[in-house]
Amino acid sequence: MSPFRSVLLAALALCVVASPVVAADLKDLQNPLKDAKAGEWTKYKVSYSGMGGPPQEVPMKASVVKETETTVDLKSEMEIMGMPQENITTVERNATIVDALTGGGRAGPLGGQGQNVKSLSSRVEDVDYEHDGTTYKAKKVSIEVSAEFSLGGAEGMGMPVKMKIVQIMSYDIPVSGVLKTDSTIQLDMGGAPMEIKASQVLDEFGTDQ
């Protein structure tokens, strides 16, 4: 997998499967995964640009495939640059994004490639969000995260990455509660700066019996 594809896949996985709770000022925001049940799923329309070609739009599905009292196994399915991608992540029900990234190792959303993950800023607001004719009482969470991505597993070869994420979530939506996410990913690849923009919007959700 190319480094470009790895970074984008990891960033999109982060947006979908991780809770938006990232800093002390958000400590009272309950993790949507706390009540997640096996069989729940959400489908999204994901668009991204900045990969050296025309803007792309792909479907994404996030589902809970296994649960325990303390953890859930989340599966994300999508297609990046024409290549099908599937990732299963084990996440603690009460974990923050930073905990999930730094504590999960290769089980985390960054697949073991994320290092020195830091929350730079965060804010939460109450908003109303309409989806498919229903208005949801939601939380708008704005966060900024920096990290280093290892290239090929070589120690000391970290590529600096900064992510700005604006996520709207509701406890009425299953899995991670995400209604909409807008992300800007800034990275420096060998002295060549690049900016990737990605957006995901809820399409539908349900539960497999």
GROMACS .gro file of N, CA and C in nm, residues 26-187:
model
  486
   26LEU      N    1  -1.355   1.807   2.707
   26LEU     CA    2  -1.465   1.726   2.656
   26LEU      C    3  -1.489   1.602   2.742
   27LYS      N    4  -1.436   1.602   2.862
   27LYS     CA    5  -1.439   1.481   2.943
   27LYS      C    6  -1.580   1.439   2.982
   28ASP      N    7  -1.677   1.532   2.979
   28ASP     CA    8  -1.813   1.498   3.017
   28ASP      C    9  -1.896   1.449   2.898
   29LEU      N   10  -1.838   1.447   2.778
   29LEU     CA   11  -1.908   1.400   2.659
   29LEU      C   12  -1.900   1.247   2.653
   30GLN      N   13  -2.015   1.182   2.665
   30GLN     CA   14  -2.018   1.036   2.671
   30GLN      C   15  -1.977   0.974   2.538
   31ASN      N   16  -1.898   0.869   2.545
   31ASN     CA   17  -1.858   0.796   2.426
   31ASN      C   18  -1.979   0.724   2.366
   32PRO      N   19  -2.012   0.747   2.237
   32PRO     CA   20  -2.127   0.679   2.175
   32PRO      C   21  -2.113   0.528   2.173
   33LEU      N   22  -1.989   0.477   2.182
   33LEU     CA   23  -1.968   0.332   2.179
   33LEU      C   24  -2.008   0.264   2.310
   34LYS      N   25  -2.039   0.342   2.412
   34LYS     CA   26  -2.072   0.284   2.541
   34LYS      C   27  -2.188   0.187   2.532
   35ASP      N   28  -2.286   0.217   2.445
   35ASP     CA   29  -2.405   0.132   2.432
   35ASP      C   30  -2.409   0.057   2.299
   36ALA      N   31  -2.296   0.049   2.229
   36ALA     CA   32  -2.293  -0.017   2.098
   36ALA      C   33  -2.321  -0.167   2.110
   37LYS      N   34  -2.396  -0.220   2.013
   37LYS     CA   35  -2.434  -0.361   2.012
   37LYS      C   36  -2.388  -0.427   1.882
   38ALA      N   37  -2.350  -0.555   1.892
   38ALA     CA   38  -2.312  -0.630   1.774
   38ALA      C   39  -2.428  -0.633   1.674
   39GLY      N   40  -2.398  -0.613   1.547
   39GLY     CA   41  -2.499  -0.612   1.443
   39GLY      C   42  -2.539  -0.473   1.398
   40GLU      N   43  -2.507  -0.370   1.477
   40GLU     CA   44  -2.537  -0.233   1.437
   40GLU      C   45  -2.445  -0.190   1.324
   41TRP      N   46  -2.496  -0.109   1.232
   41TRP     CA   47  -2.413  -0.060   1.121
   41TRP      C   48  -2.459   0.078   1.076
   42THR      N   49  -2.368   0.149   1.014
   42THR     CA   50  -2.395   0.277   0.952
   42THR      C   51  -2.327   0.280   0.815
   43LYS      N   52  -2.393   0.346   0.718
   43LYS     CA   53  -2.334   0.363   0.586
   43LYS      C   54  -2.319   0.512   0.558
   44TYR      N   55  -2.207   0.548   0.494
   44TYR     CA   56  -2.175   0.687   0.467
   44TYR      C   57  -2.140   0.708   0.320
   45LYS      N   58  -2.159   0.832   0.275
   45LYS     CA   59  -2.104   0.876   0.148
   45LYS      C   60  -1.979   0.957   0.180
   46VAL      N   61  -1.867   0.911   0.129
   46VAL     CA   62  -1.739   0.973   0.160
   46VAL      C   63  -1.680   1.035   0.033
   47SER      N   64  -1.638   1.158   0.043
   47SER     CA   65  -1.571   1.225  -0.070
   47SER      C   66  -1.435   1.275  -0.022
   48TYR      N   67  -1.337   1.274  -0.112
   48TYR     CA   68  -1.205   1.323  -0.076
   48TYR      C   69  -1.137   1.381  -0.200
   49SER      N   70  -1.044   1.473  -0.176
   49SER     CA   71  -0.970   1.537  -0.284
   49SER      C   72  -0.830   1.569  -0.233
   50GLY      N   73  -0.738   1.596  -0.329
   50GLY     CA   74  -0.602   1.630  -0.292
   50GLY      C   75  -0.506   1.515  -0.306
   51MET      N   76  -0.545   1.408  -0.375
   51MET     CA   77  -0.459   1.292  -0.393
   51MET      C   78  -0.394   1.291  -0.531
   52GLY      N   79  -0.389   1.406  -0.597
   52GLY     CA   80  -0.325   1.413  -0.727
   52GLY      C   81  -0.416   1.381  -0.843
   53GLY      N   82  -0.543   1.364  -0.818
   53GLY     CA   83  -0.639   1.334  -0.923
   53GLY      C   84  -0.768   1.408  -0.897
   54PRO      N   85  -0.873   1.379  -0.974
   54PRO     CA   86  -1.002   1.446  -0.954
   54PRO      C   87  -1.064   1.403  -0.821
   55PRO      N   88  -1.155   1.484  -0.766
   55PRO     CA   89  -1.225   1.446  -0.642
   55PRO      C   90  -1.294   1.310  -0.659
   56GLN      N   91  -1.293   1.232  -0.551
   56GLN     CA   92  -1.351   1.099  -0.553
   56GLN      C   93  -1.464   1.090  -0.450
   57GLU      N   94  -1.564   1.006  -0.480
   57GLU     CA   95  -1.671   0.978  -0.385
   57GLU      C   96  -1.690   0.827  -0.377
   58VAL      N   97  -1.689   0.775  -0.256
   58VAL     CA   98  -1.699   0.631  -0.236
   58VAL      C   99  -1.792   0.601  -0.120
   59PRO      N  100  -1.855   0.485  -0.118
   59PRO     CA  101  -1.936   0.445  -0.002
   59PRO      C  102  -1.846   0.387   0.107
   60MET      N  103  -1.889   0.403   0.229
   60MET     CA  104  -1.820   0.345   0.345
   60MET      C  105  -1.923   0.284   0.439
   61LYS      N  106  -1.889   0.171   0.496
   61LYS     CA  107  -1.976   0.107   0.594
   61LYS      C  108  -1.897   0.082   0.722
   62ALA      N  109  -1.955   0.117   0.836
   62ALA     CA  110  -1.897   0.089   0.968
   62ALA      C  111  -1.995   0.001   1.045
   63SER      N  112  -1.946  -0.105   1.105
   63SER     CA  113  -2.035  -0.198   1.175
   63SER      C  114  -1.968  -0.253   1.300
   64VAL      N  115  -2.051  -0.289   1.397
   64VAL     CA  116  -2.004  -0.354   1.519
   64VAL      C  117  -2.012  -0.505   1.497
   65VAL      N  118  -1.898  -0.572   1.497
   65VAL     CA  119  -1.895  -0.715   1.467
   65VAL      C  120  -1.878  -0.800   1.592
   66LYS      N  121  -1.838  -0.738   1.704
   66LYS     CA  122  -1.820  -0.813   1.829
   66LYS      C  123  -1.823  -0.716   1.945
   67GLU      N  124  -1.874  -0.759   2.058
   67GLU     CA  125  -1.878  -0.673   2.176
   67GLU      C  126  -1.850  -0.752   2.302
   68THR      N  127  -1.787  -0.684   2.398
   68THR     CA  128  -1.772  -0.736   2.533
   68THR      C  129  -1.818  -0.625   2.628
   69GLU      N  130  -1.806  -0.646   2.756
   69GLU     CA  131  -1.846  -0.542   2.850
   69GLU      C  132  -1.759  -0.417   2.837
   70THR      N  133  -1.634  -0.434   2.795
   70THR     CA  134  -1.541  -0.322   2.794
   70THR      C  135  -1.495  -0.279   2.655
   71THR      N  136  -1.513  -0.364   2.553
   71THR     CA  137  -1.463  -0.331   2.420
   71THR      C  138  -1.566  -0.363   2.312
   72VAL      N  139  -1.545  -0.303   2.195
   72VAL     CA  140  -1.622  -0.339   2.076
   72VAL      C  141  -1.525  -0.355   1.960
   73ASP      N  142  -1.555  -0.449   1.870
   73ASP     CA  143  -1.479  -0.465   1.747
   73ASP      C  144  -1.556  -0.396   1.635
   74LEU      N  145  -1.493  -0.296   1.573
   74LEU     CA  146  -1.556  -0.218   1.468
   74LEU      C  147  -1.493  -0.251   1.334
   75LYS      N  148  -1.574  -0.277   1.234
   75LYS     CA  149  -1.525  -0.304   1.100
   75LYS      C  150  -1.561  -0.188   1.008
   76SER      N  151  -1.462  -0.136   0.936
   76SER     CA  152  -1.487  -0.033   0.834
   76SER      C  153  -1.456  -0.092   0.698
   77GLU      N  154  -1.546  -0.064   0.601
   77GLU     CA  155  -1.530  -0.115   0.465
   77GLU      C  156  -1.546   0.000   0.368
   78MET      N  157  -1.448   0.016   0.278
   78MET     CA  158  -1.456   0.122   0.178
   78MET      C  159  -1.357   0.092   0.067
   79GLU      N  160  -1.352   0.183  -0.030
   79GLU     CA  161  -1.260   0.169  -0.142
   79GLU      C  162  -1.178   0.296  -0.155
   80ILE      N  163  -1.045   0.283  -0.153
   80ILE     CA  164  -0.955   0.397  -0.163
   80ILE      C  165  -0.873   0.384  -0.289
   81MET      N  166  -0.881   0.482  -0.378
   81MET     CA  167  -0.804   0.484  -0.502
   81MET      C  168  -0.821   0.354  -0.580
   82GLY      N  169  -0.946   0.305  -0.582
   82GLY     CA  170  -0.978   0.186  -0.659
   82GLY      C  171  -0.948   0.055  -0.590
   83MET      N  172  -0.900   0.059  -0.466
   83MET     CA  173  -0.862  -0.062  -0.394
   83MET      C  174  -0.955  -0.084  -0.275
   84PRO      N  175  -1.026  -0.198  -0.269
   84PRO     CA  176  -1.112  -0.227  -0.154
   84PRO      C  177  -1.029  -0.235  -0.026
   85GLN      N  178  -1.080  -0.176   0.081
   85GLN     CA  179  -1.011  -0.176   0.209
   85GLN      C  180  -1.107  -0.222   0.317
   86GLU      N  181  -1.060  -0.308   0.404
   86GLU     CA  182  -1.139  -0.354   0.519
   86GLU      C  183  -1.050  -0.354   0.641
   87ASN      N  184  -1.100  -0.296   0.749
   87ASN     CA  185  -1.021  -0.285   0.871
   87ASN      C  186  -1.108  -0.316   0.991
   88ILE      N  187  -1.059  -0.402   1.081
   88ILE     CA  188  -1.129  -0.431   1.206
   88ILE      C  189  -1.047  -0.375   1.321
   89THR      N  190  -1.110  -0.293   1.401
   89THR     CA  191  -1.044  -0.223   1.511
   89THR      C  192  -1.111  -0.256   1.643
   90THR      N  193  -1.032  -0.291   1.743
   90THR     CA  194  -1.084  -0.314   1.877
   90THR      C  195  -1.069  -0.185   1.957
   91VAL      N  196  -1.182  -0.132   2.005
   91VAL     CA  197  -1.182  -0.004   2.074
   91VAL      C  198  -1.249  -0.020   2.210
   92GLU      N  199  -1.190   0.040   2.313
   92GLU     CA  200  -1.253   0.040   2.444
   92GLU      C  201  -1.376   0.129   2.441
   93ARG      N  202  -1.481   0.085   2.509
   93ARG     CA  203  -1.607   0.161   2.507
   93ARG      C  204  -1.590   0.303   2.560
   94ASN      N  205  -1.501   0.323   2.653
   94ASN     CA  206  -1.483   0.455   2.712
   94ASN      C  207  -1.354   0.522   2.666
   95ALA      N  208  -1.294   0.474   2.557
   95ALA     CA  209  -1.167   0.528   2.510
   95ALA      C  210  -1.185   0.663   2.443
   96THR      N  211  -1.083   0.747   2.453
   96THR     CA  212  -1.077   0.869   2.375
   96THR      C  213  -1.005   0.837   2.244
   97ILE      N  214  -1.010   0.933   2.150
   97ILE     CA  215  -0.936   0.913   2.026
   97ILE      C  216  -0.788   0.893   2.055
   98VAL      N  217  -0.731   0.977   2.140
   98VAL     CA  218  -0.588   0.967   2.167
   98VAL      C  219  -0.555   0.833   2.231
   99ASP      N  220  -0.640   0.785   2.325
   99ASP     CA  221  -0.618   0.653   2.385
   99ASP      C  222  -0.621   0.545   2.277
  100ALA      N  223  -0.719   0.555   2.187
  100ALA     CA  224  -0.733   0.453   2.084
  100ALA      C  225  -0.613   0.449   1.991
  101LEU      N  226  -0.560   0.567   1.959
  101LEU     CA  227  -0.447   0.574   1.866
  101LEU      C  228  -0.317   0.531   1.930
  102THR      N  229  -0.291   0.578   2.053
  102THR     CA  230  -0.162   0.551   2.115
  102THR      C  231  -0.160   0.422   2.193
  103GLY      N  232  -0.277   0.376   2.240
  103GLY     CA  233  -0.281   0.257   2.323
  103GLY      C  234  -0.316   0.130   2.250
  104GLY      N  235  -0.370   0.145   2.125
  104GLY     CA  236  -0.418   0.027   2.055
  104GLY      C  237  -0.314  -0.046   1.974
  105GLY      N  238  -0.192   0.013   1.956
  105GLY     CA  239  -0.092  -0.052   1.873
  105GLY      C  240  -0.147  -0.081   1.736
  106ARG      N  241  -0.121  -0.199   1.686
  106ARG     CA  242  -0.168  -0.234   1.553
  106ARG      C  243  -0.317  -0.261   1.550
  107ALA      N  244  -0.380  -0.267   1.668
  107ALA     CA  245  -0.526  -0.282   1.671
  107ALA      C  246  -0.597  -0.148   1.660
  108GLY      N  247  -0.521  -0.038   1.668
  108GLY     CA  248  -0.582   0.094   1.663
  108GLY      C  249  -0.614   0.136   1.521
  109PRO      N  250  -0.689   0.247   1.505
  109PRO     CA  251  -0.730   0.293   1.373
  109PRO      C  252  -0.614   0.325   1.280
  110LEU      N  253  -0.496   0.359   1.335
  110LEU     CA  254  -0.382   0.391   1.251
  110LEU      C  255  -0.299   0.268   1.216
  111GLY      N  256  -0.347   0.150   1.255
  111GLY     CA  257  -0.280   0.027   1.213
  111GLY      C  258  -0.136   0.016   1.258
  112GLY      N  259  -0.100   0.079   1.371
  112GLY     CA  260   0.036   0.072   1.419
  112GLY      C  261   0.128   0.175   1.357
  113GLN      N  262   0.079   0.259   1.266
  113GLN     CA  263   0.164   0.356   1.199
  113GLN      C  264   0.167   0.491   1.269
  114GLY      N  265   0.075   0.514   1.363
  114GLY     CA  266   0.068   0.643   1.429
  114GLY      C  267   0.161   0.651   1.548
  115GLN      N  268   0.236   0.762   1.559
  115GLN     CA  269   0.327   0.786   1.669
  115GLN      C  270   0.309   0.929   1.717
  116ASN      N  271   0.340   0.951   1.846
  116ASN     CA  272   0.338   1.086   1.903
  116ASN      C  273   0.207   1.160   1.872
  117VAL      N  274   0.096   1.092   1.893
  117VAL     CA  275  -0.035   1.152   1.866
  117VAL      C  276  -0.068   1.252   1.978
  118LYS      N  277  -0.105   1.373   1.940
  118LYS     CA  278  -0.136   1.477   2.037
  118LYS      C  279  -0.263   1.551   1.997
  119SER      N  280  -0.344   1.582   2.097
  119SER     CA  281  -0.461   1.667   2.077
  119SER      C  282  -0.417   1.812   2.095
  120LEU      N  283  -0.433   1.895   1.990
  120LEU     CA  284  -0.388   2.033   1.995
  120LEU      C  285  -0.497   2.129   2.042
  121SER      N  286  -0.620   2.102   2.002
  121SER     CA  287  -0.731   2.188   2.045
  121SER      C  288  -0.861   2.112   2.028
  122SER      N  289  -0.964   2.156   2.098
  122SER     CA  290  -1.094   2.090   2.088
  122SER      C  291  -1.204   2.183   2.137
  123ARG      N  292  -1.324   2.163   2.082
  123ARG     CA  293  -1.441   2.243   2.122
  123ARG      C  294  -1.566   2.163   2.093
  124VAL      N  295  -1.669   2.179   2.176
  124VAL     CA  296  -1.795   2.109   2.154
  124VAL      C  297  -1.911   2.208   2.165
  125GLU      N  298  -2.010   2.193   2.076
  125GLU     CA  299  -2.127   2.281   2.074
  125GLU      C  300  -2.252   2.196   2.056
  126ASP      N  301  -2.366   2.244   2.107
  126ASP     CA  302  -2.495   2.180   2.084
  126ASP      C  303  -2.555   2.235   1.955
  127VAL      N  304  -2.600   2.145   1.866
  127VAL     CA  305  -2.658   2.186   1.738
  127VAL      C  306  -2.777   2.096   1.705
  128ASP      N  307  -2.861   2.143   1.613
  128ASP     CA  308  -2.966   2.061   1.552
  128ASP      C  309  -2.917   2.020   1.413
  129TYR      N  310  -2.937   1.893   1.378
  129TYR     CA  311  -2.891   1.844   1.248
  129TYR      C  312  -3.003   1.760   1.186
  130GLU      N  313  -3.038   1.794   1.061
  130GLU     CA  314  -3.145   1.723   0.993
  130GLU      C  315  -3.089   1.614   0.901
  131HIS      N  316  -3.144   1.494   0.914
  131HIS     CA  317  -3.106   1.384   0.825
  131HIS      C  318  -3.230   1.305   0.788
  132ASP      N  319  -3.255   1.294   0.660
  132ASP     CA  320  -3.365   1.211   0.608
  132ASP      C  321  -3.498   1.247   0.672
  133GLY      N  322  -3.523   1.376   0.689
  133GLY     CA  323  -3.650   1.424   0.742
  133GLY      C  324  -3.662   1.426   0.893
  134THR      N  325  -3.556   1.385   0.963
  134THR     CA  326  -3.556   1.385   1.109
  134THR      C  327  -3.452   1.484   1.160
  135THR      N  328  -3.489   1.566   1.258
  135THR     CA  329  -3.396   1.659   1.319
  135THR      C  330  -3.341   1.598   1.448
  136TYR      N  331  -3.210   1.586   1.456
  136TYR     CA  332  -3.143   1.524   1.571
  136TYR      C  333  -3.079   1.631   1.660
  137LYS      N  334  -3.093   1.613   1.791
  137LYS     CA  335  -3.017   1.692   1.886
  137LYS      C  336  -2.875   1.636   1.884
  138ALA      N  337  -2.779   1.718   1.844
  138ALA     CA  338  -2.646   1.665   1.816
  138ALA      C  339  -2.538   1.749   1.884
  139LYS      N  340  -2.417   1.696   1.881
  139LYS     CA  341  -2.299   1.765   1.929
  139LYS      C  342  -2.207   1.793   1.810
  140LYS      N  343  -2.160   1.915   1.799
  140LYS     CA  344  -2.061   1.950   1.699
  140LYS      C  345  -1.925   1.957   1.768
  141VAL      N  346  -1.836   1.868   1.730
  141VAL     CA  347  -1.706   1.858   1.794
  141VAL      C  348  -1.598   1.899   1.694
  142SER      N  349  -1.522   2.000   1.730
  142SER     CA  350  -1.411   2.046   1.645
  142SER      C  351  -1.281   2.014   1.716
  143ILE      N  352  -1.193   1.941   1.648
  143ILE     CA  353  -1.067   1.901   1.709
  143ILE      C  354  -0.953   1.919   1.611
  144GLU      N  355  -0.834   1.931   1.666
  144GLU     CA  356  -0.712   1.936   1.586
  144GLU      C  357  -0.612   1.839   1.649
  145VAL      N  358  -0.560   1.749   1.570
  145VAL     CA  359  -0.471   1.643   1.618
  145VAL      C  360  -0.345   1.642   1.533
  146SER      N  361  -0.229   1.626   1.597
  146SER     CA  362  -0.104   1.606   1.524
  146SER      C  363  -0.051   1.467   1.552
  147ALA      N  364   0.024   1.413   1.457
  147ALA     CA  365   0.080   1.279   1.473
  147ALA      C  366   0.197   1.263   1.378
  148GLU      N  367   0.267   1.151   1.391
  148GLU     CA  368   0.369   1.112   1.295
  148GLU      C  369   0.333   0.975   1.243
  149PHE      N  370   0.341   0.957   1.112
  149PHE     CA  371   0.314   0.828   1.051
  149PHE      C  372   0.447   0.763   1.014
  150SER      N  373   0.469   0.640   1.062
  150SER     CA  374   0.590   0.569   1.025
  150SER      C  375   0.578   0.518   0.883
  151LEU      N  376   0.686   0.525   0.808
  151LEU     CA  377   0.688   0.481   0.669
  151LEU      C  378   0.762   0.349   0.660
  152GLY      N  379   0.690   0.244   0.626
  152GLY     CA  380   0.754   0.113   0.611
  152GLY      C  381   0.801   0.055   0.742
  153GLY      N  382   0.753   0.109   0.854
  153GLY     CA  383   0.790   0.055   0.984
  153GLY      C  384   0.929   0.095   1.029
  154ALA      N  385   0.996   0.184   0.956
  154ALA     CA  386   1.132   0.222   0.992
  154ALA      C  387   1.130   0.324   1.106
  155GLU      N  388   1.205   0.292   1.211
  155GLU     CA  389   1.209   0.381   1.326
  155GLU      C  390   1.276   0.513   1.287
  156GLY      N  391   1.220   0.623   1.333
  156GLY     CA  392   1.278   0.751   1.302
  156GLY      C  393   1.237   0.807   1.167
  157MET      N  394   1.152   0.737   1.095
  157MET     CA  395   1.109   0.782   0.962
  157MET      C  396   0.968   0.838   0.967
  158GLY      N  397   0.933   0.903   1.077
  158GLY     CA  398   0.798   0.954   1.092
  158GLY      C  399   0.769   1.070   0.998
  159MET      N  400   0.650   1.069   0.939
  159MET     CA  401   0.604   1.178   0.853
  159MET      C  402   0.504   1.261   0.932
  160PRO      N  403   0.532   1.390   0.955
  160PRO     CA  404   0.438   1.472   1.034
  160PRO      C  405   0.306   1.490   0.963
  161VAL      N  406   0.199   1.474   1.040
  161VAL     CA  407   0.064   1.487   0.987
  161VAL      C  408  -0.018   1.569   1.087
  162LYS      N  409  -0.100   1.659   1.035
  162LYS     CA  410  -0.192   1.735   1.120
  162LYS      C  411  -0.332   1.717   1.064
  163MET      N  412  -0.428   1.686   1.151
  163MET     CA  413  -0.566   1.664   1.110
  163MET      C  414  -0.657   1.763   1.181
  164LYS      N  415  -0.740   1.833   1.105
  164LYS     CA  416  -0.847   1.915   1.162
  164LYS      C  417  -0.979   1.846   1.130
  165ILE      N  418  -1.054   1.816   1.233
  165ILE     CA  419  -1.177   1.737   1.218
  165ILE      C  420  -1.293   1.812   1.281
  166VAL      N  421  -1.401   1.829   1.204
  166VAL     CA  422  -1.527   1.883   1.256
  166VAL      C  423  -1.630   1.773   1.241
  167GLN      N  424  -1.678   1.723   1.352
  167GLN     CA  425  -1.766   1.607   1.352
  167GLN      C  426  -1.897   1.640   1.423
  168ILE      N  427  -2.008   1.601   1.359
  168ILE     CA  428  -2.140   1.616   1.420
  168ILE      C  429  -2.190   1.477   1.456
  169MET      N  430  -2.220   1.457   1.585
  169MET     CA  431  -2.259   1.324   1.631
  169MET      C  432  -2.383   1.331   1.719
  170SER      N  433  -2.456   1.219   1.721
  170SER     CA  434  -2.578   1.209   1.801
  170SER      C  435  -2.584   1.071   1.863
  171TYR      N  436  -2.632   1.064   1.985
  171TYR     CA  437  -2.645   0.934   2.052
  171TYR      C  438  -2.760   0.852   1.995
  172ASP      N  439  -2.840   0.910   1.906
  172ASP     CA  440  -2.948   0.836   1.840
  172ASP      C  441  -2.898   0.757   1.719
  173ILE      N  442  -2.773   0.780   1.679
  173ILE     CA  443  -2.713   0.711   1.564
  173ILE      C  444  -2.625   0.598   1.616
  174PRO      N  445  -2.640   0.475   1.562
  174PRO     CA  446  -2.563   0.362   1.615
  174PRO      C  447  -2.414   0.370   1.580
  175VAL      N  448  -2.341   0.272   1.629
  175VAL     CA  449  -2.195   0.260   1.613
  175VAL      C  450  -2.129   0.381   1.679
  176SER      N  451  -2.062   0.468   1.605
  176SER     CA  452  -1.989   0.579   1.666
  176SER      C  453  -2.069   0.707   1.677
  177GLY      N  454  -2.197   0.704   1.634
  177GLY     CA  455  -2.283   0.821   1.649
  177GLY      C  456  -2.261   0.930   1.546
  178VAL      N  457  -2.180   0.904   1.444
  178VAL     CA  458  -2.141   1.010   1.350
  178VAL      C  459  -2.252   1.039   1.249
  179LEU      N  460  -2.288   1.167   1.237
  179LEU     CA  461  -2.380   1.213   1.134
  179LEU      C  462  -2.305   1.273   1.015
  180LYS      N  463  -2.201   1.347   1.045
  180LYS     CA  464  -2.123   1.412   0.939
  180LYS      C  465  -1.985   1.445   0.993
  181THR      N  466  -1.885   1.431   0.907
  181THR     CA  467  -1.748   1.467   0.942
  181THR      C  468  -1.681   1.538   0.826
  182ASP      N  469  -1.618   1.650   0.853
  182ASP     CA  470  -1.535   1.720   0.756
  182ASP      C  471  -1.392   1.722   0.811
  183SER      N  472  -1.297   1.678   0.729
  183SER     CA  473  -1.158   1.666   0.774
  183SER      C  474  -1.063   1.732   0.677
  184THR      N  475  -0.961   1.795   0.732
  184THR     CA  476  -0.850   1.847   0.652
  184THR      C  477  -0.723   1.781   0.705
  185ILE      N  478  -0.649   1.715   0.618
  185ILE     CA  479  -0.530   1.641   0.656
  185ILE      C  480  -0.411   1.706   0.588
  186GLN      N  481  -0.318   1.758   0.667
  186GLN     CA  482  -0.198   1.822   0.615
  186GLN      C  483  -0.078   1.734   0.645
  187LEU      N  484   0.005   1.706   0.544
  187LEU     CA  485   0.122   1.623   0.564
  187LEU      C  486   0.237   1.674   0.480
   0.00000   0.00000   0.00000
